[in-house]
Amino acid sequence: MNAKLTAAAAILVVAIVGLAAFEGSTNSWWSDEEDASLEIQTGGLDLAVENYKLSIDGVDVACEAGNDQDDPTMVDIRITEEGIYLEPGTVVKISYDLVYSTTVSGARLVMVSMCDGATDEKVEDDHIQVEYSEVMGEESLTDGWYFFPEIGEYASHADVTYSIGGNADLQMNHNYSFQIYTTFVQSKAVSIVDTADELQSALSGDKMLVALSDDIEIDETLSVSKDADVILDLSGHELNVVASVGILVDGGSLHLTDTGDGSGIIVATGSAVNVVNGGHFKMDGGNLKSSTGTGIVAGYSNQDDSGANVYISGGSVTAQEHAVWAVNGSKVVITGGEFTAIDNVAVTANGTQGEGPVDVTITGGTFNCGIVTSDYLACGVFVAQDGNWKILGGTFNMTSDKATAFVVRGGNVNIDLSKVTVNMGSDMDSSSLRVGDSTRVQSGHIVAAYYTNGSYGFDGSNASLTIDDIVVIDEDNLSTYVGSTIYYYDN
């Protein structure tokens, strides 16, 4: 979350404690002690809980509530009944009325889960289904963000049902808990949008968090201006932009995320995101898809829109041509995420003289590299510009039998194959196929390197290649690979 945002959190936890082995069962769990509790920590958001009820397989469990004397924002609901048996096949339901008392307008997002106290991790089990519903007046608040338009009190009713299937993988002696997590953000920083006009206005305005509450389609490029610093939360929705560029980050800052189920996606006819004029783009969630071109373009390609900063740690990028493409002094750092190039190369740079250098660092992520066009070669990384290129991690899957993982024709390149995984097909084509400048490179290798004098930012001296800390090309032998001779490496 952007540090400029003012946020508060409420956490509801039903903790079943005092667990022990249950004779005759391999995966049952229960509490035979009092004082298991449901805790509500408002974290600054005034949240009153009333008419609470906990039932297990339709049978109510006795509870009592009280405020924490040391923390007035904490409500503690204690289970006073002994011998609570919970095992696969159980249905746990929590119902309560609540009142949001807001001193500023804002928005809240609710997420529910089941957690394992032994590992302190969310339980990922297809046999455990969680349903959360909340109604305020006649409006359902079940899906994602809800916006409080003005200061005041808002009463609602919530029901949370945990259906624990008969084949659920519950472990004995683990302390399982049910959690409802609420994030509240002041409206000064929030805009909840469900139309194209609202979205464009929010991206160019002073809102620091823009969250989609519905799918949106627009037939023109969305813009993030040079003064904007925006977090765009897809919240599990689709943004479909029928234009040559989906979102243009023109000197400003855009952070793409998805606090929903992770399925949120931006689909663009052309490139999904263009970052120019020193703009910043950060991506840790959500998905980008370009149906005809490039996923993320850093720096554009006309020698005027110079420089961009791109940082990717999560989400996915799928493109017909290049997943990520950089020019004009841009910086690209990839630490995670999934990148798919259907018909070219996953990460590359334009090879036009004067459009470098670029600075690219890859330490993680999954790169799926394919080719469709006949007589051409698929690549994981195509170093087509001068600058510094560090390939220090990641998994590169060659999804075509016509592929070479890393093709180098410029720059200072450092590849650490001890930390990089390259998955080649078992029956790779070994023929010579064309890359972007029509040079023919042999398929089936880990690394191929060649240089063309007077092109792609290469002037005959400013290039090197290091593989596993060993310098294999530098000023001593660089001239050998200028022209038609290609260096090949396989580990």
Short mmCIF file of C-alpha atoms in Angstrom, two decimals:
data_model
loop_
_atom_site.label_atom_id
_atom_site.label_comp_id
_atom_site.label_asym_id
_atom_site.label_seq_id
_atom_site.Cartn_x
_atom_site.Cartn_y
_atom_site.Cartn_z
CA MET A 1 0.00 0.00 0.00
CA ASN A 2 1.29 3.46 -0.83
CA ALA A 3 2.78 5.09 2.24
CA LYS A 4 0.70 8.20 1.57
CA LEU A 5 -2.51 6.32 2.33
CA THR A 6 -4.08 6.40 5.77
CA ALA A 7 -5.32 2.89 6.50
CA ALA A 8 -6.89 0.96 9.36
CA ALA A 9 -7.61 -2.75 9.63
CA ALA A 10 -10.16 -4.90 11.41
CA ILE A 11 -9.42 -8.56 12.00
CA LEU A 12 -12.03 -11.07 13.14
CA VAL A 13 -10.63 -14.38 14.33
CA VAL A 14 -12.42 -17.47 15.62
CA ALA A 15 -9.61 -19.42 17.29
CA ILE A 16 -10.31 -23.01 18.34
CA VAL A 17 -7.71 -23.77 20.98
CA GLY A 18 -6.55 -26.68 23.14
CA LEU A 19 -6.29 -29.15 20.27
CA ALA A 20 -5.28 -32.75 20.82
CA ALA A 21 -5.21 -36.08 19.01
CA PHE A 22 -8.64 -37.66 18.53
CA GLU A 23 -8.54 -41.40 18.98
CA GLY A 24 -9.98 -43.36 16.09
CA SER A 25 -9.60 -40.52 13.57
CA THR A 26 -6.70 -39.51 11.36
CA ASN A 27 -7.62 -35.94 10.69
CA SER A 28 -10.08 -34.69 13.31
CA TRP A 29 -9.57 -31.61 15.43
CA TRP A 30 -11.47 -30.00 18.25
CA SER A 31 -11.29 -27.95 21.46
CA ASP A 32 -12.06 -29.44 24.83
CA GLU A 33 -11.22 -26.24 26.72
CA GLU A 34 -13.07 -23.03 27.41
CA ASP A 35 -11.94 -19.57 26.32
CA ALA A 36 -11.56 -20.12 22.63
CA SER A 37 -12.41 -16.70 21.21
CA LEU A 38 -13.48 -14.59 18.29
CA GLU A 39 -11.50 -11.35 18.33
CA ILE A 40 -12.41 -8.16 16.50
CA GLN A 41 -9.58 -5.68 16.26
CA THR A 42 -10.71 -2.48 14.57
CA GLY A 43 -7.27 -0.92 14.17
CA GLY A 44 -8.75 2.57 14.45
CA LEU A 45 -12.01 2.00 12.58
CA ASP A 46 -14.88 2.28 15.06
CA LEU A 47 -16.71 -1.00 14.53
CA ALA A 48 -19.48 -2.13 16.88
CA VAL A 49 -20.51 -5.79 16.72
CA GLU A 50 -23.93 -6.89 17.98
CA ASN A 51 -26.23 -9.94 17.85
CA TYR A 52 -23.32 -12.25 17.24
CA LYS A 53 -23.86 -15.97 16.87
CA LEU A 54 -21.60 -18.94 16.18
CA SER A 55 -23.03 -22.29 15.12
CA ILE A 56 -21.46 -25.61 14.25
CA ASP A 57 -23.54 -27.90 12.02
CA GLY A 58 -26.61 -25.83 12.89
CA VAL A 59 -26.08 -26.02 16.67
CA ASP A 60 -25.42 -22.72 18.44
CA VAL A 61 -22.27 -22.46 20.54
CA ALA A 62 -22.50 -20.38 23.73
CA CYS A 63 -20.56 -17.08 23.61
CA GLU A 64 -20.18 -13.87 25.54
CA ALA A 65 -18.68 -10.55 24.48
CA GLY A 66 -16.70 -7.75 26.08
CA ASN A 67 -14.31 -4.93 25.27
CA ASP A 68 -10.60 -5.16 25.89
CA GLN A 69 -9.84 -2.79 28.77
CA ASP A 70 -6.36 -2.07 27.43
CA ASP A 71 -7.48 -1.52 23.84
CA PRO A 72 -10.88 0.13 23.24
CA THR A 73 -10.72 -0.80 19.54
CA MET A 74 -10.78 -4.53 20.41
CA VAL A 75 -13.98 -6.52 20.86
CA ASP A 76 -13.52 -9.99 22.34
CA ILE A 77 -16.20 -12.66 21.91
CA ARG A 78 -15.37 -15.70 24.02
CA ILE A 79 -16.70 -19.20 23.48
CA THR A 80 -17.85 -20.43 26.87
CA GLU A 81 -18.80 -23.95 25.89
CA GLU A 82 -16.57 -27.00 26.35
CA GLY A 83 -16.17 -30.03 24.10
CA ILE A 84 -16.35 -28.36 20.70
CA TYR A 85 -15.77 -31.04 18.06
CA LEU A 86 -14.78 -29.99 14.56
CA GLU A 87 -13.77 -32.41 11.84
CA PRO A 88 -14.13 -32.92 8.07
CA GLY A 89 -17.78 -32.58 7.14
CA THR A 90 -18.35 -29.70 9.58
CA VAL A 91 -20.11 -26.45 8.66
CA VAL A 92 -19.22 -23.44 10.80
CA LYS A 93 -21.35 -20.30 10.49
CA ILE A 94 -20.69 -16.92 12.06
CA SER A 95 -23.42 -14.26 11.97
CA TYR A 96 -23.31 -10.76 13.40
CA ASP A 97 -24.65 -7.25 13.05
CA LEU A 98 -22.10 -4.47 12.83
CA VAL A 99 -22.02 -0.71 12.76
CA TYR A 100 -19.29 1.19 10.90
CA SER A 101 -18.81 4.60 12.51
CA THR A 102 -16.67 6.72 10.18
CA THR A 103 -15.16 10.08 11.06
CA VAL A 104 -14.01 10.48 7.44
CA SER A 105 -15.52 9.19 4.24
CA GLY A 106 -13.68 6.25 2.79
CA ALA A 107 -13.81 2.68 1.57
CA ARG A 108 -13.38 -0.75 3.02
CA LEU A 109 -12.40 -4.11 1.56
CA VAL A 110 -13.20 -7.46 3.22
CA MET A 111 -11.24 -10.68 2.68
CA VAL A 112 -12.01 -14.00 4.39
CA SER A 113 -9.90 -17.10 4.88
CA MET A 114 -9.16 -20.07 7.09
CA CYS A 115 -5.71 -20.20 8.67
CA ASP A 116 -3.51 -22.86 10.22
CA GLY A 117 -2.02 -21.62 13.48
CA ALA A 118 0.78 -24.20 13.35
CA THR A 119 2.17 -22.78 10.11
CA ASP A 120 0.68 -19.27 10.34
CA GLU A 121 -0.48 -19.62 6.73
CA LYS A 122 -3.77 -19.46 4.90
CA VAL A 123 -5.25 -22.92 4.32
CA GLU A 124 -5.40 -23.67 0.59
CA ASP A 125 -7.73 -26.64 0.32
CA ASP A 126 -10.31 -27.18 -2.43
CA HIS A 127 -12.49 -29.01 0.10
CA ILE A 128 -12.84 -25.93 2.32
CA GLN A 129 -15.30 -23.42 0.89
CA VAL A 130 -15.76 -19.96 2.44
CA GLU A 131 -18.79 -17.79 1.70
CA TYR A 132 -18.96 -14.22 2.98
CA SER A 133 -22.02 -12.01 2.58
CA GLU A 134 -22.76 -8.61 4.05
CA VAL A 135 -25.85 -6.47 3.52
CA MET A 136 -26.19 -2.77 4.32
CA GLY A 137 -29.78 -1.67 3.89
CA GLU A 138 -30.75 -3.20 0.55
CA GLU A 139 -27.21 -3.18 -0.85
CA SER A 140 -24.98 -6.25 -0.94
CA LEU A 141 -21.37 -5.58 0.10
CA THR A 142 -20.12 -9.07 -0.70
CA ASP A 143 -17.86 -8.14 -3.61
CA GLY A 144 -14.66 -6.25 -2.79
CA TRP A 145 -14.66 -2.55 -2.00
CA TYR A 146 -17.54 -0.60 -0.48
CA PHE A 147 -17.45 3.19 -0.42
CA PHE A 148 -18.80 5.25 2.48
CA PRO A 149 -19.78 8.50 0.74
CA GLU A 150 -19.95 10.64 3.88
CA ILE A 151 -19.20 10.72 7.59
CA GLY A 152 -21.67 8.82 9.78
CA GLU A 153 -22.81 5.42 10.98
CA TYR A 154 -23.58 2.52 8.66
CA ALA A 155 -25.36 -0.56 9.98
CA SER A 156 -25.08 -3.92 8.23
CA HIS A 157 -25.41 -7.65 8.76
CA ALA A 158 -22.75 -10.24 7.91
CA ASP A 159 -22.86 -14.01 7.51
CA VAL A 160 -19.71 -16.11 7.09
CA THR A 161 -19.99 -19.82 6.33
CA TYR A 162 -17.04 -22.23 6.34
CA SER A 163 -17.97 -25.57 4.75
CA ILE A 164 -15.25 -28.08 5.61
CA GLY A 165 -15.63 -30.95 3.15
CA GLY A 166 -15.32 -34.56 4.21
CA ASN A 167 -11.98 -34.89 2.41
CA ALA A 168 -10.44 -31.73 3.84
CA ASP A 169 -6.82 -32.19 4.83
CA LEU A 170 -6.97 -31.13 8.49
CA GLN A 171 -4.02 -32.04 10.68
CA MET A 172 -4.23 -33.13 14.30
CA ASN A 173 -2.73 -30.79 16.90
CA HIS A 174 -3.02 -27.79 14.61
CA ASN A 175 -4.78 -24.64 15.77
CA TYR A 176 -7.12 -23.64 12.95
CA SER A 177 -8.85 -20.26 12.89
CA PHE A 178 -11.40 -18.40 10.82
CA GLN A 179 -10.40 -14.91 9.76
CA ILE A 180 -12.22 -11.93 8.32
CA TYR A 181 -9.84 -9.09 7.42
CA THR A 182 -11.09 -5.58 6.72
CA THR A 183 -9.01 -2.75 5.27
CA PHE A 184 -10.30 0.82 5.55
CA VAL A 185 -8.85 3.69 3.51
CA GLN A 186 -9.83 7.35 3.69
CA SER A 187 -11.70 8.64 0.68
CA LYS A 188 -9.15 11.41 0.20
CA ALA A 189 -7.05 8.69 -1.39
CA VAL A 190 -9.75 6.44 -2.85
CA SER A 191 -11.89 6.37 -5.94
CA ILE A 192 -14.15 3.36 -6.53
CA VAL A 193 -15.06 3.27 -10.24
CA ASP A 194 -17.27 1.19 -12.52
CA THR A 195 -17.37 3.25 -15.74
CA ALA A 196 -14.78 4.31 -18.31
CA ASP A 197 -15.36 8.02 -17.64
CA GLU A 198 -14.91 7.58 -13.90
CA LEU A 199 -11.72 5.60 -14.44
CA GLN A 200 -10.10 8.14 -16.77
CA SER A 201 -11.02 10.96 -14.39
CA ALA A 202 -9.59 9.08 -11.40
CA LEU A 203 -6.31 8.22 -13.17
CA SER A 204 -5.72 11.84 -14.09
CA GLY A 205 -6.90 13.30 -10.78
CA ASP A 206 -5.54 13.42 -7.24
CA LYS A 207 -6.75 10.00 -6.05
CA MET A 208 -3.97 7.74 -4.84
CA LEU A 209 -5.99 4.52 -4.96
CA VAL A 210 -8.35 3.68 -7.81
CA ALA A 211 -10.29 0.42 -7.43
CA LEU A 212 -12.54 -1.19 -10.04
CA SER A 213 -15.93 -2.37 -8.82
CA ASP A 214 -17.03 -3.74 -12.21
CA ASP A 215 -15.67 -4.75 -15.63
CA ILE A 216 -14.99 -1.73 -17.86
CA GLU A 217 -14.58 -1.36 -21.63
CA ILE A 218 -13.18 1.76 -23.30
CA ASP A 219 -12.22 2.59 -26.89
CA GLU A 220 -9.42 5.08 -26.19
CA THR A 221 -6.09 5.10 -24.34
CA LEU A 222 -6.19 5.77 -20.60
CA SER A 223 -3.55 8.23 -19.35
CA VAL A 224 -1.67 8.72 -16.10
CA SER A 225 -0.36 12.28 -16.10
CA LYS A 226 3.10 13.43 -15.01
CA ASP A 227 1.80 14.68 -11.64
CA ALA A 228 -0.19 11.56 -10.78
CA ASP A 229 0.87 8.84 -8.33
CA VAL A 230 -1.79 6.16 -8.62
CA ILE A 231 -2.43 2.64 -7.36
CA LEU A 232 -4.83 0.84 -9.71
CA ASP A 233 -6.53 -2.11 -8.02
CA LEU A 234 -8.23 -4.35 -10.58
CA SER A 235 -10.10 -6.13 -7.75
CA GLY A 236 -10.69 -9.21 -9.93
CA HIS A 237 -12.27 -7.23 -12.80
CA GLU A 238 -11.46 -6.85 -16.51
CA LEU A 239 -10.43 -3.57 -18.12
CA ASN A 240 -10.74 -3.92 -21.90
CA VAL A 241 -9.10 -1.11 -23.90
CA VAL A 242 -9.76 -1.18 -27.63
CA ALA A 243 -6.85 1.08 -28.60
CA SER A 244 -3.24 0.93 -29.74
CA VAL A 245 -2.15 1.59 -26.13
CA GLY A 246 -4.06 0.46 -23.04
CA ILE A 247 -2.62 2.79 -20.38
CA LEU A 248 -0.05 5.53 -21.06
CA VAL A 249 2.08 6.47 -18.03
CA ASP A 250 3.43 9.84 -19.15
CA GLY A 251 5.98 10.91 -16.54
CA GLY A 252 3.74 9.91 -13.63
CA SER A 253 3.61 6.79 -11.48
CA LEU A 254 1.27 3.81 -11.75
CA HIS A 255 1.21 0.82 -9.39
CA LEU A 256 -0.88 -2.10 -10.67
CA THR A 257 -2.24 -4.62 -8.17
CA ASP A 258 -5.21 -6.91 -7.55
CA THR A 259 -6.60 -7.41 -4.04
CA GLY A 260 -9.38 -9.59 -5.43
CA ASP A 261 -8.94 -13.19 -6.52
CA GLY A 262 -5.98 -12.36 -8.77
CA SER A 263 -7.97 -12.71 -12.00
CA GLY A 264 -8.13 -8.97 -12.72
CA ILE A 265 -6.81 -8.19 -16.19
CA ILE A 266 -6.11 -5.33 -18.58
CA VAL A 267 -6.65 -6.41 -22.18
CA ALA A 268 -5.48 -4.06 -24.94
CA THR A 269 -5.63 -4.31 -28.69
CA GLY A 270 -2.06 -2.97 -28.91
CA SER A 271 0.47 -2.63 -26.08
CA ALA A 272 -1.10 -2.95 -22.63
CA VAL A 273 1.05 -0.34 -20.80
CA ASN A 274 3.41 2.30 -22.24
CA VAL A 275 5.71 4.15 -19.83
CA VAL A 276 7.45 7.28 -21.14
CA ASN A 277 9.18 10.51 -20.12
CA GLY A 278 10.71 9.15 -16.94
CA GLY A 279 7.48 7.56 -15.74
CA HIS A 280 7.34 4.76 -13.17
CA PHE A 281 5.35 1.54 -13.47
CA LYS A 282 5.20 -1.02 -10.68
CA MET A 283 3.33 -4.31 -10.93
CA ASP A 284 2.83 -6.83 -8.12
CA GLY A 285 -0.54 -8.27 -9.13
CA GLY A 286 -3.13 -8.40 -11.85
CA ASN A 287 -2.63 -9.46 -15.44
CA LEU A 288 -1.79 -7.71 -18.71
CA LYS A 289 -2.61 -9.01 -22.18
CA SER A 290 -1.82 -7.55 -25.59
CA SER A 291 -3.72 -9.27 -28.37
CA THR A 292 -1.55 -7.95 -31.22
CA GLY A 293 1.64 -6.39 -29.86
CA THR A 294 3.69 -5.85 -26.70
CA GLY A 295 2.75 -6.18 -23.05
CA ILE A 296 4.84 -3.43 -21.43
CA VAL A 297 6.74 -0.81 -23.44
CA ALA A 298 9.37 1.16 -21.50
CA GLY A 299 10.60 4.37 -23.13
CA TYR A 300 8.62 4.17 -26.39
CA SER A 301 10.63 4.23 -29.65
CA ASN A 302 10.90 7.62 -31.30
CA GLN A 303 14.00 8.94 -29.49
CA ASP A 304 11.83 11.67 -27.92
CA ASP A 305 9.82 9.92 -25.20
CA SER A 306 12.99 8.96 -23.39
CA GLY A 307 13.33 6.89 -20.27
CA ALA A 308 11.07 4.80 -18.09
CA ASN A 309 11.28 2.82 -14.86
CA VAL A 310 9.57 -0.56 -14.68
CA TYR A 311 9.52 -2.84 -11.62
CA ILE A 312 7.65 -6.17 -11.77
CA SER A 313 7.35 -8.58 -8.84
CA GLY A 314 4.06 -10.38 -9.55
CA GLY A 315 1.11 -10.85 -11.84
CA SER A 316 1.36 -11.94 -15.46
CA VAL A 317 2.05 -10.39 -18.87
CA THR A 318 0.96 -12.14 -22.09
CA ALA A 319 1.73 -10.65 -25.50
CA GLN A 320 1.68 -11.66 -29.12
CA GLU A 321 5.17 -10.21 -29.68
CA HIS A 322 7.18 -9.12 -26.60
CA ALA A 323 6.12 -9.33 -22.96
CA VAL A 324 8.52 -6.51 -21.96
CA TRP A 325 10.32 -4.15 -24.39
CA ALA A 326 12.64 -1.25 -23.44
CA VAL A 327 14.51 1.65 -25.09
CA ASN A 328 15.86 5.16 -24.48
CA GLY A 329 17.70 4.79 -21.19
CA SER A 330 14.94 2.83 -19.48
CA LYS A 331 15.41 0.71 -16.37
CA VAL A 332 13.62 -2.64 -16.02
CA VAL A 333 13.78 -4.81 -12.88
CA ILE A 334 11.96 -8.15 -12.81
CA THR A 335 11.91 -10.15 -9.55
CA GLY A 336 8.77 -12.24 -10.12
CA GLY A 337 5.66 -12.75 -12.22
CA GLU A 338 4.89 -14.76 -15.34
CA PHE A 339 5.70 -13.57 -18.86
CA THR A 340 4.48 -15.19 -22.06
CA ALA A 341 5.57 -14.26 -25.58
CA ILE A 342 3.43 -16.10 -28.10
CA ASP A 343 5.42 -15.22 -31.24
CA ASN A 344 8.78 -13.62 -30.44
CA VAL A 345 10.75 -12.92 -27.24
CA ALA A 346 9.84 -12.46 -23.57
CA VAL A 347 12.19 -9.56 -22.66
CA THR A 348 13.99 -7.39 -25.21
CA ALA A 349 14.94 -3.87 -26.33
CA ASN A 350 14.67 -2.05 -29.61
CA GLY A 351 17.85 -2.30 -31.67
CA THR A 352 17.93 1.15 -33.23
CA GLN A 353 21.13 3.19 -33.02
CA GLY A 354 20.76 5.98 -30.45
CA GLU A 355 17.88 4.42 -28.54
CA GLY A 356 20.00 2.95 -25.77
CA PRO A 357 21.40 2.31 -23.34
CA VAL A 358 18.98 0.30 -21.24
CA ASP A 359 19.45 -1.25 -17.80
CA VAL A 360 17.72 -4.63 -17.36
CA THR A 361 17.93 -6.88 -14.27
CA ILE A 362 16.12 -10.23 -13.97
CA THR A 363 16.33 -12.14 -10.68
CA GLY A 364 13.08 -14.14 -10.79
CA GLY A 365 9.91 -14.89 -12.68
CA THR A 366 8.71 -17.45 -15.20
CA PHE A 367 9.21 -16.77 -18.92
CA ASN A 368 7.33 -18.77 -21.55
CA CYS A 369 8.88 -18.24 -24.97
CA GLY A 370 7.19 -19.36 -28.17
CA ILE A 371 7.25 -18.70 -31.91
CA VAL A 372 4.54 -18.96 -34.54
CA THR A 373 6.01 -17.18 -37.57
CA SER A 374 7.84 -19.62 -39.82
CA ASP A 375 11.64 -19.41 -40.26
CA TYR A 376 12.04 -17.44 -37.00
CA LEU A 377 13.54 -18.26 -33.60
CA ALA A 378 11.96 -17.88 -30.15
CA CYS A 379 14.09 -16.30 -27.37
CA GLY A 380 13.80 -15.80 -23.64
CA VAL A 381 15.89 -12.61 -23.67
CA PHE A 382 17.06 -10.82 -26.81
CA VAL A 383 19.74 -8.23 -25.91
CA ALA A 384 19.14 -5.87 -28.81
CA GLN A 385 20.61 -2.69 -27.32
CA ASP A 386 23.67 -1.42 -25.47
CA GLY A 387 23.59 -1.00 -21.71
CA ASN A 388 23.80 -3.35 -18.72
CA TRP A 389 21.90 -6.62 -18.73
CA LYS A 390 21.89 -8.92 -15.68
CA ILE A 391 20.11 -12.27 -15.92
CA LEU A 392 20.57 -13.62 -12.41
CA GLY A 393 17.47 -15.76 -11.88
CA GLY A 394 14.19 -16.92 -13.32
CA THR A 395 12.81 -19.93 -15.18
CA PHE A 396 12.82 -19.83 -18.98
CA ASN A 397 10.54 -22.30 -20.73
CA MET A 398 11.18 -22.73 -24.44
CA THR A 399 7.68 -23.66 -25.58
CA SER A 400 8.79 -24.06 -29.19
CA ASP A 401 11.30 -26.52 -30.63
CA LYS A 402 12.81 -23.58 -32.52
CA ALA A 403 14.45 -21.56 -29.74
CA THR A 404 17.67 -20.31 -28.15
CA ALA A 405 17.25 -19.00 -24.62
CA PHE A 406 19.50 -15.89 -24.66
CA VAL A 407 20.55 -14.09 -27.84
CA VAL A 408 23.08 -11.25 -27.37
CA ARG A 409 24.05 -8.63 -29.96
CA GLY A 410 25.14 -5.73 -27.73
CA GLY A 411 25.56 -4.45 -24.19
CA ASN A 412 27.42 -5.68 -21.15
CA VAL A 413 25.64 -8.94 -20.33
CA ASN A 414 25.99 -11.05 -17.18
CA ILE A 415 24.19 -14.42 -17.08
CA ASP A 416 24.32 -16.61 -13.96
CA LEU A 417 23.20 -20.04 -15.13
CA SER A 418 23.68 -21.47 -11.63
CA LYS A 419 20.58 -19.47 -10.62
CA VAL A 420 18.72 -19.54 -13.93
CA THR A 421 16.62 -22.51 -15.09
CA VAL A 422 16.28 -23.11 -18.83
CA ASN A 423 13.82 -25.77 -19.94
CA MET A 424 14.38 -26.86 -23.53
CA GLY A 425 12.21 -29.35 -25.39
CA SER A 426 13.54 -32.89 -25.69
CA ASP A 427 13.58 -32.70 -29.50
CA MET A 428 14.92 -29.24 -30.37
CA ASP A 429 15.33 -28.13 -33.95
CA SER A 430 19.02 -27.40 -34.72
CA SER A 431 18.53 -25.37 -37.90
CA SER A 432 19.55 -21.73 -38.34
CA LEU A 433 16.56 -19.43 -38.01
CA ARG A 434 16.09 -15.68 -38.14
CA VAL A 435 15.91 -13.28 -35.21
CA GLY A 436 14.67 -9.68 -35.27
CA ASP A 437 17.38 -8.23 -37.54
CA SER A 438 17.13 -11.24 -39.91
CA THR A 439 20.46 -12.67 -38.70
CA ARG A 440 20.33 -16.45 -38.72
CA VAL A 441 21.03 -18.03 -35.33
CA GLN A 442 21.16 -21.75 -34.67
CA SER A 443 18.32 -23.12 -32.57
CA GLY A 444 18.74 -25.28 -29.47
CA HIS A 445 21.44 -23.37 -27.54
CA ILE A 446 21.46 -21.68 -24.14
CA VAL A 447 23.36 -18.57 -25.30
CA ALA A 448 24.22 -17.16 -28.72
CA ALA A 449 26.19 -13.91 -29.22
CA TYR A 450 27.10 -11.83 -32.26
CA TYR A 451 27.63 -8.12 -32.95
CA THR A 452 26.90 -5.82 -35.89
CA ASN A 453 29.11 -2.75 -36.18
CA GLY A 454 27.30 0.55 -36.51
CA SER A 455 23.94 -0.79 -35.36
CA TYR A 456 21.97 -1.44 -32.17
CA GLY A 457 24.15 0.89 -30.08
CA PHE A 458 27.28 -1.19 -30.72
CA ASP A 459 30.31 0.85 -31.82
CA GLY A 460 32.85 -1.96 -31.96
CA SER A 461 34.05 -1.81 -28.35
CA ASN A 462 31.27 -1.34 -25.76
CA ALA A 463 30.18 -4.95 -25.23
CA SER A 464 30.99 -7.94 -23.03
CA LEU A 465 29.51 -11.30 -22.08
CA THR A 466 29.97 -12.99 -18.68
CA ILE A 467 28.57 -16.46 -18.00
CA ASP A 468 28.75 -17.93 -14.50
CA ASP A 469 31.32 -15.28 -13.43
CA ILE A 470 33.60 -16.15 -16.37
CA VAL A 471 34.17 -13.45 -18.97
CA VAL A 472 33.78 -15.19 -22.33
CA ILE A 473 33.67 -12.10 -24.58
CA ASP A 474 35.46 -8.81 -23.93
CA GLU A 475 37.76 -6.37 -25.72
CA ASP A 476 40.33 -9.13 -26.28
CA ASN A 477 38.14 -11.32 -28.49
CA LEU A 478 35.15 -9.11 -29.24
CA SER A 479 36.19 -8.47 -32.84
CA THR A 480 35.98 -12.24 -33.51
CA TYR A 481 32.19 -12.10 -33.23
CA VAL A 482 31.59 -8.94 -35.25
CA GLY A 483 30.06 -10.03 -38.53
CA SER A 484 29.01 -13.54 -39.43
CA THR A 485 30.71 -15.50 -36.61
CA ILE A 486 28.39 -16.42 -33.72
CA TYR A 487 29.45 -17.51 -30.24
CA TYR A 488 27.41 -20.41 -28.81
CA TYR A 489 27.31 -21.68 -25.22
CA ASP A 490 25.62 -24.70 -23.65
CA ASN A 491 26.03 -25.78 -20.02
#
